[in-house]
């Protein structure tokens, strides 16, 4: 099984408001090869962008891989590392606070991908000294800038 390193970061300007602009940055690393990807989105949220970045990164892999996935999103990392996913599924996609789990479809897709790949989620500090995480943040912001310019926002 190939060993791949993924860094993924999502962001959103105007999170929770109408016409929010989001984006993500992804870096895939296999041996000495690096691939950077960025994409912008309209009408989204920060959490959707964080999930979409991870999902799209895993979808780029052409075969089952062993993946070290780095993210500064506690939302994504803790859902897997702290067992939230299993609890949500057991409780019919309801949180411990008795609310419906948001972004259920994205979580289900991510679960499917983690069943295909062997994924280890690793939390990194956002906006710190992690060069690849900072680059993903930069790519996400470039994607949002491009989308805003393209749409005269």
Short mmCIF file of C-alpha atoms in Angstrom, two decimals:
data_model
loop_
_atom_site.label_atom_id
_atom_site.label_comp_id
_atom_site.label_asym_id
_atom_site.label_seq_id
_atom_site.Cartn_x
_atom_site.Cartn_y
_atom_site.Cartn_z
CA UNK A 1 0.00 0.00 0.00
CA UNK A 2 1.42 3.38 -0.98
CA UNK A 3 2.10 5.86 1.82
CA UNK A 4 0.75 9.35 1.08
CA UNK A 5 0.83 12.53 3.13
CA UNK A 6 -2.05 14.95 2.74
CA UNK A 7 -2.41 18.46 4.10
CA UNK A 8 -5.88 19.96 3.74
CA UNK A 9 -7.30 23.28 4.85
CA UNK A 10 -10.60 25.00 4.23
CA UNK A 11 -11.73 28.51 4.95
CA UNK A 12 -14.71 30.78 4.55
CA UNK A 13 -15.22 34.53 4.37
CA UNK A 14 -18.58 35.58 5.77
CA UNK A 15 -19.09 32.24 7.51
CA UNK A 16 -22.76 31.74 8.36
CA UNK A 17 -23.91 34.64 6.16
CA UNK A 18 -25.59 34.69 2.76
CA UNK A 19 -23.17 34.77 -0.16
CA UNK A 20 -20.25 33.49 1.93
CA UNK A 21 -17.16 32.70 -0.13
CA UNK A 22 -15.14 29.62 0.74
CA UNK A 23 -12.14 27.78 -0.52
CA UNK A 24 -9.70 25.05 0.18
CA UNK A 25 -6.08 24.23 -0.32
CA UNK A 26 -4.69 20.73 -0.55
CA UNK A 27 -1.18 19.36 -0.76
CA UNK A 28 -0.63 15.73 -1.68
CA UNK A 29 2.84 14.33 -1.04
CA UNK A 30 4.03 10.98 -2.34
CA UNK A 31 7.74 10.27 -2.04
CA UNK A 32 9.43 13.37 -3.55
CA UNK A 33 6.35 14.50 -5.49
CA UNK A 34 4.13 17.36 -4.31
CA UNK A 35 0.80 18.32 -5.85
CA UNK A 36 -1.06 21.49 -4.88
CA UNK A 37 -4.77 21.98 -5.47
CA UNK A 38 -7.07 24.90 -4.69
CA UNK A 39 -10.75 25.55 -5.31
CA UNK A 40 -13.25 28.26 -4.44
CA UNK A 41 -16.93 27.91 -3.57
CA UNK A 42 -19.95 30.19 -3.15
CA UNK A 43 -22.56 30.02 -0.37
CA UNK A 44 -20.72 27.73 2.01
CA UNK A 45 -19.39 27.49 5.55
CA UNK A 46 -16.01 26.97 7.15
CA UNK A 47 -16.91 23.45 8.32
CA UNK A 48 -18.13 22.47 4.86
CA UNK A 49 -14.85 23.71 3.41
CA UNK A 50 -12.77 21.77 5.94
CA UNK A 51 -14.70 18.56 5.18
CA UNK A 52 -14.69 19.12 1.41
CA UNK A 53 -10.93 19.67 1.40
CA UNK A 54 -10.34 16.32 3.09
CA UNK A 55 -12.89 14.49 0.92
CA UNK A 56 -11.58 15.91 -2.35
CA UNK A 57 -7.99 15.14 -1.35
CA UNK A 58 -8.84 11.50 -0.65
CA UNK A 59 -10.82 11.27 -3.89
CA UNK A 60 -7.66 12.22 -5.81
CA UNK A 61 -5.95 9.00 -4.76
CA UNK A 62 -6.25 6.40 -7.52
CA UNK A 63 -5.89 3.32 -5.31
CA UNK A 64 -6.18 2.42 -1.63
CA UNK A 65 -3.40 4.17 0.27
CA UNK A 66 -2.05 4.55 3.76
CA UNK A 67 -2.60 8.24 4.47
CA UNK A 68 -1.29 10.61 7.10
CA UNK A 69 -3.82 13.43 6.86
CA UNK A 70 -2.86 16.73 8.49
CA UNK A 71 -5.55 19.28 9.26
CA UNK A 72 -5.92 22.26 11.57
CA UNK A 73 -9.65 21.52 11.85
CA UNK A 74 -10.48 20.18 15.30
CA UNK A 75 -13.97 19.53 13.87
CA UNK A 76 -12.63 16.98 11.38
CA UNK A 77 -9.76 15.48 13.37
CA UNK A 78 -11.66 15.10 16.65
CA UNK A 79 -14.66 13.51 14.93
CA UNK A 80 -12.43 10.57 14.05
CA UNK A 81 -9.83 10.56 16.82
CA UNK A 82 -12.33 11.09 19.66
CA UNK A 83 -14.95 8.64 18.40
CA UNK A 84 -17.62 11.19 17.58
CA UNK A 85 -18.34 9.48 14.25
CA UNK A 86 -19.24 6.18 15.92
CA UNK A 87 -21.41 7.94 18.53
CA UNK A 88 -23.25 9.96 15.88
CA UNK A 89 -23.97 6.85 13.84
CA UNK A 90 -25.10 4.90 16.92
CA UNK A 91 -27.40 7.77 17.92
CA UNK A 92 -29.01 8.17 14.49
CA UNK A 93 -26.83 11.14 13.51
CA UNK A 94 -27.73 13.10 16.63
CA UNK A 95 -25.10 14.85 18.75
CA UNK A 96 -24.69 14.45 22.50
CA UNK A 97 -26.51 17.79 22.73
CA UNK A 98 -29.53 16.18 20.99
CA UNK A 99 -29.06 18.19 17.76
CA UNK A 100 -28.95 16.77 14.26
CA UNK A 101 -25.36 16.38 13.03
CA UNK A 102 -24.69 19.05 10.44
CA UNK A 103 -23.20 18.11 7.06
CA UNK A 104 -24.26 14.47 7.44
CA UNK A 105 -23.83 13.74 3.71
CA UNK A 106 -20.24 14.97 3.81
CA UNK A 107 -19.49 12.93 6.91
CA UNK A 108 -20.94 9.82 5.25
CA UNK A 109 -18.76 10.36 2.18
CA UNK A 110 -15.69 10.85 4.37
CA UNK A 111 -16.48 7.67 6.32
CA UNK A 112 -16.74 5.80 3.01
CA UNK A 113 -13.32 7.10 1.99
CA UNK A 114 -11.75 6.20 5.35
CA UNK A 115 -13.03 2.67 4.83
CA UNK A 116 -11.28 2.58 1.43
CA UNK A 117 -8.02 4.18 2.57
CA UNK A 118 -6.18 3.66 5.83
CA UNK A 119 -6.29 7.23 7.19
CA UNK A 120 -4.58 8.59 10.27
CA UNK A 121 -5.88 12.05 11.23
CA UNK A 122 -3.25 14.37 12.66
CA UNK A 123 -4.11 17.75 14.19
CA UNK A 124 -1.79 20.66 13.42
CA UNK A 125 -1.98 24.16 14.81
CA UNK A 126 -3.43 26.63 12.34
CA UNK A 127 -1.43 29.73 11.44
CA UNK A 128 1.69 28.47 13.21
CA UNK A 129 5.03 27.22 11.95
CA UNK A 130 3.82 24.23 9.89
CA UNK A 131 4.97 25.15 6.39
CA UNK A 132 2.63 22.84 4.45
CA UNK A 133 -0.42 23.74 6.53
CA UNK A 134 0.35 27.42 6.02
CA UNK A 135 0.66 26.80 2.28
CA UNK A 136 -2.77 25.12 2.25
CA UNK A 137 -4.22 28.15 4.02
CA UNK A 138 -2.57 30.38 1.41
CA UNK A 139 -3.99 28.26 -1.43
CA UNK A 140 -7.49 28.46 0.10
CA UNK A 141 -7.20 32.25 0.31
CA UNK A 142 -5.95 32.49 -3.28
CA UNK A 143 -8.95 30.41 -4.40
CA UNK A 144 -11.32 32.72 -2.51
CA UNK A 145 -9.58 35.83 -3.95
CA UNK A 146 -9.92 34.44 -7.47
CA UNK A 147 -13.60 33.62 -6.97
CA UNK A 148 -14.31 37.08 -5.56
CA UNK A 149 -12.48 38.76 -8.45
CA UNK A 150 -14.19 36.54 -11.03
CA UNK A 151 -17.61 37.41 -9.56
CA UNK A 152 -16.85 41.08 -8.74
CA UNK A 153 -17.58 40.51 -5.06
#
